[in-house]
Coordinates of C-alpha atoms in Angstrom, one line a residue:
M1 CA 47.7 -24.4 21.4
S2 CA 45.2 -24.9 18.7
R3 CA 46.2 -24.5 15.1
P4 CA 44.7 -21.7 12.9
V5 CA 41.5 -22.8 11.2
A6 CA 40.6 -21.8 7.6
K7 CA 37.2 -20.2 7.0
S8 CA 36.3 -23.1 4.7
E9 CA 36.7 -25.5 7.6
L10 CA 34.3 -23.7 9.9
T11 CA 30.7 -24.8 10.1
R12 CA 27.9 -22.4 9.4
H13 CA 27.1 -22.1 13.1
E14 CA 30.8 -21.4 13.9
R15 CA 31.0 -18.7 11.2
Y16 CA 27.7 -17.3 12.4
R17 CA 29.1 -17.0 16.0
I18 CA 32.5 -15.7 15.0
G19 CA 31.1 -13.1 12.6
G20 CA 29.9 -11.0 15.5
T21 CA 26.6 -9.4 16.5
E22 CA 26.5 -6.9 13.7
Y23 CA 27.0 -9.6 11.1
R24 CA 24.1 -11.6 12.6
A25 CA 22.0 -8.5 12.8
L26 CA 22.5 -7.8 9.1
E27 CA 21.7 -11.4 8.3
M28 CA 18.5 -11.2 10.4
L29 CA 17.5 -8.0 8.5
A30 CA 18.1 -9.8 5.2
R31 CA 15.3 -12.2 6.3
I32 CA 12.9 -9.8 8.0
V33 CA 12.7 -7.1 5.3
P34 CA 11.7 -9.4 2.4
L35 CA 9.2 -11.2 4.7
Y36 CA 7.9 -7.8 5.7
Y37 CA 7.2 -6.8 2.1
L38 CA 5.9 -10.1 0.9
G39 CA 3.9 -10.8 4.0
F40 CA 1.9 -7.5 3.9
I41 CA 1.3 -7.6 0.2
I42 CA 0.3 -11.2 0.0
S43 CA -1.8 -11.4 3.2
F44 CA -3.7 -8.2 2.4
G45 CA -4.2 -9.4 -1.2
F46 CA -6.1 -12.4 0.3
F47 CA -7.9 -10.1 2.7
F48 CA -9.2 -8.0 -0.2
R49 CA -10.2 -11.2 -2.0
I50 CA -12.1 -12.5 1.0
Y51 CA -13.9 -9.2 1.4
I52 CA -14.9 -9.2 -2.3
A53 CA -16.2 -12.8 -2.0
C54 CA -18.3 -11.9 1.0
S55 CA -19.6 -8.5 -0.2
T56 CA -22.2 -8.4 -3.0
Y57 CA -21.7 -4.6 -3.2
A58 CA -17.9 -5.0 -3.9
Q59 CA -18.8 -7.6 -6.6
T60 CA -21.2 -5.2 -8.2
V61 CA -18.6 -2.4 -8.1
L62 CA -16.1 -4.6 -9.9
Q63 CA -18.7 -5.7 -12.5
T64 CA -20.2 -2.3 -13.3
S65 CA -17.8 0.6 -12.4
N66 CA -15.7 0.6 -15.6
D67 CA -17.1 1.1 -19.1
N68 CA -14.6 -1.3 -20.6
G69 CA -16.0 -4.3 -18.8
P70 CA -15.8 -6.1 -15.4
I71 CA -12.6 -6.4 -13.3
E72 CA -11.2 -9.8 -12.3
P73 CA -11.5 -10.0 -8.5
W74 CA -8.2 -11.9 -7.9
F75 CA -6.2 -9.5 -10.0
F76 CA -7.9 -6.5 -8.4
S77 CA -7.2 -7.8 -4.9
F78 CA -3.5 -8.3 -5.3
F79 CA -3.0 -5.3 -7.5
I80 CA -4.7 -2.9 -5.0
S81 CA -2.6 -4.5 -2.2
L82 CA 0.6 -4.0 -4.1
S83 CA -0.3 -0.5 -5.2
S84 CA -1.3 0.6 -1.7
F85 CA 1.8 -0.9 0.0
T86 CA 4.2 0.6 -2.6
N87 CA 2.2 3.9 -2.6
L88 CA 1.8 3.7 -6.3
G89 CA -1.7 5.1 -6.3
L90 CA -2.9 3.2 -9.4
N91 CA -6.3 1.4 -9.4
H92 CA -8.3 -0.6 -11.8
L93 CA -11.4 1.5 -11.0
D94 CA -11.7 4.6 -13.1
A95 CA -13.1 6.5 -10.1
S96 CA -10.3 5.3 -7.8
M97 CA -11.8 4.5 -4.4
V98 CA -14.9 6.7 -4.7
P99 CA -17.2 3.6 -5.2
F100 CA -16.1 2.4 -1.7
Q101 CA -17.0 5.6 0.1
N102 CA -19.4 3.7 2.4
A103 CA -17.4 0.5 2.5
P104 CA -15.1 0.5 5.5
C105 CA -13.1 -2.7 4.9
P106 CA -11.2 -1.8 1.7
L107 CA -10.5 1.7 3.0
I108 CA -9.1 0.3 6.3
F109 CA -7.0 -2.2 4.4
C110 CA -5.6 0.5 2.2
I111 CA -4.9 2.8 5.1
I112 CA -2.8 0.1 6.8
L113 CA -0.9 -0.8 3.7
I114 CA -0.2 2.9 2.8
L115 CA 1.2 3.6 6.2
V116 CA 3.3 0.4 6.7
G117 CA 4.7 0.7 3.2
N118 CA 5.8 4.4 3.6
T119 CA 5.7 6.8 6.5
A120 CA 5.1 4.2 9.2
Y121 CA 7.6 1.7 7.7
A122 CA 10.4 2.5 10.2
I123 CA 7.9 2.4 13.0
M124 CA 6.4 -0.9 12.1
L125 CA 9.7 -2.5 11.4
R126 CA 11.1 -1.5 14.8
F127 CA 7.9 -2.7 16.4
I128 CA 8.2 -6.1 14.7
I129 CA 11.9 -6.4 15.8
W130 CA 10.9 -5.5 19.4
I131 CA 8.1 -8.1 19.3
C132 CA 10.6 -10.7 18.1
Y133 CA 13.0 -9.7 20.9
K134 CA 10.3 -10.1 23.5
M135 CA 9.1 -13.4 22.2
T136 CA 12.5 -15.0 21.8
P137 CA 13.2 -17.2 24.9
S138 CA 16.2 -16.5 27.1
S139 CA 17.7 -19.9 26.2
K140 CA 18.3 -18.6 22.7
E141 CA 21.0 -16.1 23.7
M142 CA 22.4 -15.3 20.3
E143 CA 19.0 -14.6 18.8
R144 CA 18.1 -12.2 21.6
E145 CA 21.4 -10.5 21.4
T146 CA 20.9 -10.0 17.6
F147 CA 17.5 -8.4 18.1
R148 CA 18.8 -6.3 21.0
Y149 CA 21.6 -5.1 18.8
L150 CA 19.1 -4.1 16.1
L151 CA 17.1 -2.1 18.7
D152 CA 20.2 -0.4 20.2
H153 CA 22.2 0.3 17.0
P154 CA 19.6 0.4 14.2
R155 CA 21.4 2.8 11.9
R156 CA 24.6 0.7 11.8
C157 CA 22.5 -2.0 10.1
Y158 CA 19.7 -0.3 8.1
T159 CA 19.0 3.2 6.7
T160 CA 15.3 3.3 7.6
L161 CA 15.5 1.7 11.0
F162 CA 15.8 4.4 13.8
P163 CA 16.5 4.4 17.5
A164 CA 13.6 4.6 20.0
T165 CA 13.6 8.4 20.4
Q166 CA 13.5 9.1 16.6
T167 CA 10.9 6.4 16.1
W168 CA 8.6 7.9 18.8
W169 CA 9.1 11.3 17.3
L170 CA 8.2 10.0 13.9
F171 CA 5.1 8.3 15.3
I172 CA 3.9 11.5 17.0
I173 CA 4.5 13.7 13.9
L174 CA 2.6 11.2 11.8
I175 CA -0.4 11.3 14.1
I176 CA -0.3 15.1 14.2
I177 CA -0.2 15.6 10.4
T178 CA -2.9 13.0 9.9
L179 CA -5.2 14.6 12.5
V180 CA -4.7 18.1 11.0
E181 CA -5.7 16.8 7.6
L182 CA -8.7 14.9 9.1
I183 CA -10.0 17.8 11.1
S184 CA -9.7 20.1 8.1
F185 CA -11.5 17.6 5.9
L186 CA -14.4 17.2 8.3
A187 CA -14.7 20.9 9.4
L188 CA -14.2 22.6 6.0
N189 CA -16.4 20.3 3.9
Y190 CA -19.2 19.5 6.4
W191 CA -21.9 21.5 4.6
L192 CA -20.6 20.9 1.0
P193 CA -22.6 18.7 -1.3
I194 CA -19.6 16.4 -1.8
L195 CA -20.3 14.8 1.6
S196 CA -24.1 14.8 1.4
G197 CA -25.6 11.4 1.6
I198 CA -22.5 10.0 3.5
S199 CA -23.1 8.9 7.1
G200 CA -21.0 10.3 10.0
G201 CA -19.0 7.2 10.4
S202 CA -18.2 7.0 6.7
R203 CA -17.3 10.7 6.6
F204 CA -14.8 10.1 9.4
L205 CA -13.3 7.1 7.7
D206 CA -13.3 8.8 4.3
G207 CA -11.5 11.8 5.8
L208 CA -8.9 9.5 7.5
F209 CA -8.4 7.6 4.2
Q210 CA -8.0 10.8 2.2
S211 CA -5.6 12.3 4.9
V212 CA -3.3 9.3 4.6
A213 CA -3.6 8.7 0.9
T214 CA -3.3 12.2 -0.4
R215 CA 0.2 12.8 0.8
N216 CA 1.4 9.3 0.1
A217 CA -0.4 7.0 -2.4
G218 CA -2.6 9.3 -4.4
F219 CA -5.8 7.4 -4.1
S220 CA -9.0 9.5 -3.7
V221 CA -12.3 8.6 -2.0
V222 CA -13.9 11.9 -3.0
S223 CA -13.4 14.3 -5.8
L224 CA -10.5 16.5 -4.7
A225 CA -11.6 19.3 -7.1
D226 CA -14.9 19.6 -5.3
L227 CA -13.4 20.0 -1.8
N228 CA -13.2 23.3 0.0
P229 CA -10.1 25.3 -1.1
G230 CA -8.9 25.3 2.5
S231 CA -8.8 21.5 2.5
Q232 CA -6.9 21.5 -0.8
L233 CA -4.3 23.9 0.7
V234 CA -3.9 21.7 3.7
Y235 CA -3.3 18.7 1.5
I236 CA -0.8 20.6 -0.6
V237 CA 1.2 21.6 2.5
A238 CA 1.0 18.0 3.8
M239 CA 2.3 16.6 0.6
Y240 CA 5.1 19.0 0.6
I241 CA 6.3 18.3 4.2
S242 CA 5.4 14.5 4.2
V243 CA 9.0 13.5 3.5
Y244 CA 10.6 15.7 6.2
P245 CA 9.8 13.6 9.3
V246 CA 11.5 10.6 7.9
A247 CA 14.4 12.6 6.4
I248 CA 15.0 14.4 9.7
S249 CA 14.9 11.1 11.7
M250 CA 17.4 9.7 9.2
R251 CA 19.6 12.7 9.6
N252 CA 19.5 12.8 13.4
S253 CA 20.2 9.1 13.8
N254 CA 23.1 9.0 11.4
V255 CA 25.8 7.5 13.6
Y256 CA 28.5 7.8 10.9
Q257 CA 27.8 11.5 10.4
V258 CA 28.0 12.1 14.2
S259 CA 31.3 10.2 14.3
A260 CA 32.7 12.2 11.4
N261 CA 31.7 15.5 13.0
R262 CA 33.4 14.5 16.3
S263 CA 36.5 13.5 14.4
M264 CA 36.5 16.9 12.6
V265 CA 36.2 18.7 15.9
C266 CA 39.0 16.8 17.4
F267 CA 41.2 17.5 14.4
L268 CA 40.5 21.2 14.5
V269 CA 41.2 21.4 18.2

């Protein structure tokens, strides 16, 4: 019979194995989440900087948009990346994103960052974990088991990581709200002067950007005061209900609340 072993005598691998799947899942999340934040912010900061270096129009915007002088490209690139991801809504440009009405790259970058940093955070995080699970070879049994545990029991490990059903529901609601805002932007402002001089493709992208940014980050690619009152009403409602899909998903997937309710029912019976 083997003697009891003190924890200090165990190797890291032995402690890792004895700790159980949930312990390994928490440790894995402690690595994934910081990499998620830093990866998106830093990588898109470089993407913005590359775009500015390749676009004379973007360079002109940074040089001439503000009355108090030119904007440093490196600082602007990483600040706009951080501001978009954290949904801060601040910008070095006095006119927000209006100078980039006809520039698709910065708008697309901001849309992605706004979504993955807020309403689509749980969706993207689960997708990344699913990709890691699929790409992990079968020979690494413990790693696959860890990723599988995160996919099967997400709320036991992280507040904003949901099961598959709630994640799909959140994804569908996100698309519906965005489409409603986009359609209202295009339909209600089609004949207004605010969209005159903007091509059809740019109108679509501007509407998509405004639909995503208004209820989350606060950036603007057009003057909201000049929009049709119907569009403004849609944006107000969208801003009011924007938190509910995530909150409802969080509530419905709370395993501890479900366990507590079942215990209470058993106690009353």
